[in-house]
Every structure is written in structure tokens, then in C-alpha cells.
XYZ file of C-alpha atoms in Angstrom:
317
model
C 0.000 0.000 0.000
C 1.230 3.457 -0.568
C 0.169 5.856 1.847
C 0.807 10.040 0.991
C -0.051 11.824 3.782
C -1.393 14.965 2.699
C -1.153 18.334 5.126
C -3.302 21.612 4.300
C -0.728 22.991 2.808
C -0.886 20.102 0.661
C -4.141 19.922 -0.450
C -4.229 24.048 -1.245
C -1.316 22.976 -3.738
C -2.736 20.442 -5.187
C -2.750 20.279 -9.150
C -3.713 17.748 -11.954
C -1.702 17.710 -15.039
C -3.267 19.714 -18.406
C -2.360 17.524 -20.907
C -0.598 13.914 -20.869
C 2.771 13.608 -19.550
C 4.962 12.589 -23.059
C 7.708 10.470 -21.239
C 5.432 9.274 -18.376
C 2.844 7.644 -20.960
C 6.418 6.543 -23.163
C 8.214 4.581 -20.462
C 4.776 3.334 -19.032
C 3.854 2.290 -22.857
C 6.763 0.067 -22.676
C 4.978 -1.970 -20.405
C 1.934 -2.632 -22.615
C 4.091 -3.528 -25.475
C 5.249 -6.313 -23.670
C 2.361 -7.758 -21.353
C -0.880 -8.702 -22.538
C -2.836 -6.712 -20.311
C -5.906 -4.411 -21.579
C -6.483 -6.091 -25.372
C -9.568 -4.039 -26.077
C -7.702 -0.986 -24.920
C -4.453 -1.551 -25.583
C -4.508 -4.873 -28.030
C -4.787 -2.937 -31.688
C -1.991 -0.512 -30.429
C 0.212 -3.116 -29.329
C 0.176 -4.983 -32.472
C 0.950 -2.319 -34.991
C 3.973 -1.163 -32.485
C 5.110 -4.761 -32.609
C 4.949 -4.485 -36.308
C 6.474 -1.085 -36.430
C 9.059 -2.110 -34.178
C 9.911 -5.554 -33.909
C 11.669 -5.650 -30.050
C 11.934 -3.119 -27.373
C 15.362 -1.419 -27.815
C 17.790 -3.457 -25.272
C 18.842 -0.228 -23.727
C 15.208 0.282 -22.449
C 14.745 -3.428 -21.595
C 17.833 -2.887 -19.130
C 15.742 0.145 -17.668
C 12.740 -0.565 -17.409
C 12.116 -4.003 -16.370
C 8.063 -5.558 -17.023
C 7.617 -4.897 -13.501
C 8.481 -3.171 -10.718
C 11.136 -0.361 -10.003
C 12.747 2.064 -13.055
C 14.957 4.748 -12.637
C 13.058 7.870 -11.554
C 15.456 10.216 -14.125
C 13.536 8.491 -17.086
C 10.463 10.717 -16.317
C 12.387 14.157 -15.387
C 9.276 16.925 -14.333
C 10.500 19.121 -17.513
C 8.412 16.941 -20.175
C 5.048 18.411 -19.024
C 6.955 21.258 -20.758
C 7.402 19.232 -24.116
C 9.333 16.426 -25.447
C 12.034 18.108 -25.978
C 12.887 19.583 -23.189
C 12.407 15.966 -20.996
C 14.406 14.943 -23.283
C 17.158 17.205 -22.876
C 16.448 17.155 -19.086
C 17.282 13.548 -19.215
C 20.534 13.819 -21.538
C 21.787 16.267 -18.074
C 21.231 13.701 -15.563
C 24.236 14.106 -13.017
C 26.400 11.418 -13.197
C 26.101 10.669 -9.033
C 22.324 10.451 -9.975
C 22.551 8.312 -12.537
C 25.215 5.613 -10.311
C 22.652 5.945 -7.220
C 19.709 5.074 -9.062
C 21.141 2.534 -11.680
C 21.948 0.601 -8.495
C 18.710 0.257 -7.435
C 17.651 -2.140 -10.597
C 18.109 -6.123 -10.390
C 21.736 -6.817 -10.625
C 20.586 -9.865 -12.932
C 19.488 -7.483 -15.614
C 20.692 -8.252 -19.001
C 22.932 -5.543 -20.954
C 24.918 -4.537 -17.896
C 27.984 -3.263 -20.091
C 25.868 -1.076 -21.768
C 24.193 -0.195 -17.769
C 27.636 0.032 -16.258
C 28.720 2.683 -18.830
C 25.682 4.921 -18.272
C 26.330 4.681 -14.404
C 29.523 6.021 -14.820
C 27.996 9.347 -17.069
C 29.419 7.833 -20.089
C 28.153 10.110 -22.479
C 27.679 7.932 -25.172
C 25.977 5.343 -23.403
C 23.766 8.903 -21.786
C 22.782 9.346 -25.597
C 22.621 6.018 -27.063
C 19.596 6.021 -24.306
C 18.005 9.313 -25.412
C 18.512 7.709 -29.140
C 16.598 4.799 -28.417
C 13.826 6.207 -26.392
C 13.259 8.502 -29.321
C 12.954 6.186 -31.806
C 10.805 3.853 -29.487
C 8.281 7.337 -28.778
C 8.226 7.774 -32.824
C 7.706 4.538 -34.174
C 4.999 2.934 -31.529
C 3.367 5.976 -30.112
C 3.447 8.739 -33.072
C 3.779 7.020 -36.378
C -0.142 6.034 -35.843
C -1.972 9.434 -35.304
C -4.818 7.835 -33.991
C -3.325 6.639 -31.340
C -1.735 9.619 -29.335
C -5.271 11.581 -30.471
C -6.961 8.687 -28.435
C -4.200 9.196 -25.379
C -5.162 13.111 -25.094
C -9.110 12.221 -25.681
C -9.024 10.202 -22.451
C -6.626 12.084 -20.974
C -9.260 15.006 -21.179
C -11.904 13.230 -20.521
C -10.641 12.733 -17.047
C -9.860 15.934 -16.617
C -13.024 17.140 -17.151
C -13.940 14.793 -14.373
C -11.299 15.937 -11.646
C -12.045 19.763 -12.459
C -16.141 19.337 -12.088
C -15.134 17.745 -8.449
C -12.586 20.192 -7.664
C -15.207 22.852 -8.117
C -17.808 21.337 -6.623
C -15.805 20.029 -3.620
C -12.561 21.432 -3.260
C -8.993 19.430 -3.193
C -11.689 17.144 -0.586
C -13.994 16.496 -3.391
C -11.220 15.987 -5.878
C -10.166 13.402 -4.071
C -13.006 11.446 -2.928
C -14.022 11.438 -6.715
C -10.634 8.948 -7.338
C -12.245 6.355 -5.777
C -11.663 2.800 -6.701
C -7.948 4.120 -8.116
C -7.412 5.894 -4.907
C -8.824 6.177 -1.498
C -9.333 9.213 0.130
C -8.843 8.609 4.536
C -7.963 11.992 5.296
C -5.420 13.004 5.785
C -3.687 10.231 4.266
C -4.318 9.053 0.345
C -4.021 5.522 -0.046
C -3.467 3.292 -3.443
C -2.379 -0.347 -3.979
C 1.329 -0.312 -4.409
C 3.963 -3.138 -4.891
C 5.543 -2.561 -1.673
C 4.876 -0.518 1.628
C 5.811 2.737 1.496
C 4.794 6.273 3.140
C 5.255 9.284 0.835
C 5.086 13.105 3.107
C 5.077 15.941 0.602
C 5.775 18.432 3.806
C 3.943 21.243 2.106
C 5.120 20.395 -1.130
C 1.572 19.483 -2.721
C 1.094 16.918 -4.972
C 0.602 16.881 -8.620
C -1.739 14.346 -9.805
C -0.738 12.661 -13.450
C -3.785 10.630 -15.797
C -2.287 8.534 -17.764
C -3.382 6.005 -20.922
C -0.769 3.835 -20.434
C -0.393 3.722 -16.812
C -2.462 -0.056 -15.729
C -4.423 -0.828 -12.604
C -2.298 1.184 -10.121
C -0.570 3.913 -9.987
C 3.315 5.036 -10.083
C 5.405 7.889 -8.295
C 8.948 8.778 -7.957
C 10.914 5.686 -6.237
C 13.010 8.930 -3.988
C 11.407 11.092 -1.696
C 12.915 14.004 -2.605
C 11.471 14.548 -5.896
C 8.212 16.503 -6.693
C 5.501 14.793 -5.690
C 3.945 13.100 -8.024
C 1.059 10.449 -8.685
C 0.662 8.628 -12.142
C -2.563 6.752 -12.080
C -5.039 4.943 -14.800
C -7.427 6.486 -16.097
C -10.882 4.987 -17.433
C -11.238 3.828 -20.773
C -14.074 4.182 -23.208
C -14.093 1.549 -26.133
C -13.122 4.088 -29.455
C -16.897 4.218 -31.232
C -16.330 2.548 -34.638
C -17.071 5.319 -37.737
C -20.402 5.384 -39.143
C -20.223 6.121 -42.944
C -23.430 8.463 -42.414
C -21.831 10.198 -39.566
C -20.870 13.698 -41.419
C -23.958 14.042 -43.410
C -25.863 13.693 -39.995
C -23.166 16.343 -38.350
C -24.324 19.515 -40.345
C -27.085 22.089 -39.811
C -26.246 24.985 -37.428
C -28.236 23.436 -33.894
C -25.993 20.436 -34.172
C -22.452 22.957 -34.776
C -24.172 25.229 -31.722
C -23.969 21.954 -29.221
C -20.266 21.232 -30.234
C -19.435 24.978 -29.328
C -21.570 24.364 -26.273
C -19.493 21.738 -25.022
C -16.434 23.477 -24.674
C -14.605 22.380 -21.794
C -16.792 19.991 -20.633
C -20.677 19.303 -20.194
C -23.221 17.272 -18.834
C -26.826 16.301 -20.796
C -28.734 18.692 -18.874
C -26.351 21.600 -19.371
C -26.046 20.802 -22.903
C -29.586 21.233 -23.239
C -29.605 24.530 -21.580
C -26.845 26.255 -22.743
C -27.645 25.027 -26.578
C -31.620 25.631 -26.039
C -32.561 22.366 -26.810
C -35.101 19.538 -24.962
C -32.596 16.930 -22.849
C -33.409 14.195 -25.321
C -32.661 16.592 -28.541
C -29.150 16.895 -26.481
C -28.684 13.599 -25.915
C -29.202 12.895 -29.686
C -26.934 15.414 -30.949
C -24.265 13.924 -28.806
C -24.695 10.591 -29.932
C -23.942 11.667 -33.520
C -21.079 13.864 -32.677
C -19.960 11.174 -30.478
C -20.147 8.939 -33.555
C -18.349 10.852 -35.807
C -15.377 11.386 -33.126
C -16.149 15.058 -32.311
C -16.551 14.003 -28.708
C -15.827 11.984 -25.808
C -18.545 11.204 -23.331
C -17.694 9.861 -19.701
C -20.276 8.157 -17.536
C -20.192 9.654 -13.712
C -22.520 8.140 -11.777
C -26.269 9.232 -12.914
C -24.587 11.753 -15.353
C -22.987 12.007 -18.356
C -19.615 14.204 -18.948
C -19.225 14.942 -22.765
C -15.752 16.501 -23.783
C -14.093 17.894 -27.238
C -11.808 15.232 -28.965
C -8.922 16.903 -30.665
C -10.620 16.452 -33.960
C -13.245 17.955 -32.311
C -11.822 20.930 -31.205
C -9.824 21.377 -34.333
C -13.316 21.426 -36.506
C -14.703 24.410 -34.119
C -11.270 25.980 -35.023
């Protein structure tokens, strides 16, 4: 169990990510690619990266085992930034780092020349890593377009969530509304974890991280004194096969008014209001847009959450 004990101070500093984390949802990825876990999520990405790719570069098979502990300087805070700059972030690991937490991995792990090397700040073996992880990134994760548009569709779609409960209930509510992921005993937030372990942010807050790739629990920094930070799974919808009638049905000017209406996020019944509509008229027009990927629609509880796609929100632009 992982336990994060939370003070006030905390909680007013509380934050979830805008937008998915690029090296977070890369290293986690690698994960996916090799288990079996999630086929009706995961299962038509995870063959065409096979494809793509063949094997997982060696380098990040000596990182990143299937399970268990990786190096926290894989996932360096700048690449909320941009790839880029985690990237480069990552190529200026300190060497001491690098030693201290290269040590932590399995001793049994294969390619331990190549490990050793990087250890010591070699920096070919710093960039032969950056290389790799690169090429891994662009060949499973961007050469299909589809699938990093579906990572930032789900990715905002719990968003939406966690900013309707912070509003409605504070970092409290925020909180609460994790439930099964996380458990909310105050002052303490508790999640299954591989090991025992008590994380105290001492004022620090704690940024909160959805993730597509991230499976069943969630992931933080293996040392204490990084930023505080929680990866967790997010829920995933089934992608809603295309309907060959779905653009026809999309124009006429009520149905463009409820994709402008939907903004940053909507329920049914504000749908209706805002567009002027009757609740089922809504709830139609949202089906269609829904079908013709304009949308992304989350069920909370007796509710449902509808949210812009990117194709969506590139069509209003």
C-alpha cells in the first residue's frame, strides 16, 4: 500500500496535469508492449507497435524491467513542458544520480555493459539512451496518429472529471471522486502499491498525473525528494467505430451550436440549456457527434460528462 499523507498545505497545492505527460505515458507504454494486459484498450496498439518495431530497444529493456522499479530520471518533471525539453532534461542527468539510481535495478538485468557505462555518465551510453527512447516514442506511439489523439481524448476526458469535483468540492472532493484508483482517509491518500511505502510531501503538494498507459495502479517517484507526483489509470471508453453516415448527420447549425456548447466539458442537462434544446434533442446530438469522433462522453454516476476530442476541437477551429 502506498500511503501520501497529505497536510493543508498540501491539499491548497494540489494540481492535476493539463495535458498527458509525453515520457510518463512513453516509459509506461513500454509496459503494454510487452504484457498482454488491456487487449480491447491496448490490443490494436500493441500490435501495430510490434509491427512497427519488432523488439523493445535493449537499452530500455535494461531500464525498465516488465515490472516493478525504473529509474526515476527516465520521467524528469521538464516533459510536461514538451518532449524536448524531458528529453534534454534527461541527456543532463548528473552522473552521481545516474550511479545511485542505476543501483537500485536487479543486478541480474541483461545488458549490464551497456548499464555500467551509463552509471559512470558515459556520455555515449547517456545518448545512445536518449537515441533509443526517441525512436521507441516515434515509431509505436506517433507514427499512428490515432493513437496519441486517443491518449489526449481520455486524458481530457478525465480531466473534465477531476475539475467538475474540484469545483464542486474542493482538493476534498477531488479526491473522494478517485475512488476505486485511490482512497481518500484523510489526511492520508491511499493506493495499492507493490511494496509498503509512506510518501510526506511536507507542504510540497502533490501533482496528480492521468495517464493512458499507466495499468491498474498507480506510479510515483521511487526517492522522496522529488516533486511529488502520482501517475494513475485512467478509465477507458471503447473508441466508437465510424459510421459512414456520420458527417452528413453532423451539419445544420443546432448540431455545430452543441459542439461549441461543449467546450470544456458538459453534462446532458447543461447541454440542453446552454444550446436551447429539450434533454433528449441533447442527448441525440451527442450521440452523432460522439459517432463521428467530435466528442468523448464519460459516464459519472447518474450523469454524463461529454468533452471535445482533438478532432473535435480542431473542426470548431
Amino acid at each position: 500500500m502506498l500511503r501520501i499523507h497529505l497536510t493543508g498545505e498540501d491539499l491548497a497545492r494540489i494540481r492535476v496535469a493539463d495535458r498527458p505527460d509525453p515520457l510518463w505515458e512513453t516509459v509506461l507504454s513500454t509496459h503494454r508492449f510487452r504484457d498482454r494486459r488491456g487487449t480491447h484498450v491496448y490490443g490494436g496498439w500493441r500490435e501495430g507497435a510490434r509491427r512497427r518495431l519488432g523488439a523493445l530497444p535493449g537499452t530500455l529493456r535494461a531500464l525498465i524491467p516488465p515490472t516493478g522499479y525504473f529509474p526515476d530520471f527516465l520521467n524528469p518533471p521538464q516533459a510536461a513542458e514538451s518532449w524536448d525539453s524531458g528529453l534534454d532534461a534527461l541527456r543532463a542527468t548528473p552522473r552521481r544520480r545516474l550511479a545511485a539510481e542505476i543501483s537500485r535495478l536487479d543486478p541480474a538485468t541483461p545488458f549490464h555493459g551497456w548499464l555500467r557505462a551509463l552509471a559512470g555518465g558515459d556520455r555515449e551510453a547517456v545518448e545512445q539512451l536518449a537515441t533509443d527512447l526517441a525512436r521507441y516514442h516515434r515509431t509505436a506511439l506517433q507514427a499512428d496518429a490515432s493513437v496519441w489523439a486517443r491518449v489526449h481524448a481520455d486524458v481530457a476526458a478525465d480531466r473534465a472529471v477531476r475539475a467538475r469535483d474540484l469545483m464542486a468540492g474542493g482538493a476534498q472532493g477531488l479526491l473522494e471522486g478517485m475512488r476505486p484508483v485511490l482512497r481518500w482517509n484523510a489526511p492520508v491518500l491511499e493506493a495499492p502499491y507493490p511494496v509498503a511505502r509512506d510518501l510526506h510531501p511536507g507542504g510540497r503538494g502533490l501533482l496528480l498525473v492521468p495517464s493512458f498507459f499507466c495499468s491498474r495502479r498507480p506510479v510515483t517517484y521511487a526517492d522522496d525528494g522529488q516533486t511529488p507526483v502520482l501517475v494513475y489509470p485512467i478509465e477507458h471508453t471503447p473508441p466508437t467505430p465510424g459510421s459512414p453516415t456520420a458527417l452528413p448527420r453532423l451539419l445544420g447549425t443546432t448540431r455545430a451550436r452543441v459542439l461549441r456548447c461543449i467546450g470544456n466539458g458538459t453534462t446532458t442537462g447543461e447541454l440542453a440549456r446552454s444550446a436551447a434544446v429539450s434533454p433528449a434533442s441533447a442527448s441525440q446530438h451527442a450521440r452523432v457527434l460522439r459517432d463521428a469522433g467530435l466528442i468523448h462522453s464519460t459516464r459519472r454516476g447518474s450523469e454524463v460528462l461529454h468533452t471535445l476530442t482533438p478532432l473535435g476541437l480542431e473542426l470548431l477551429r
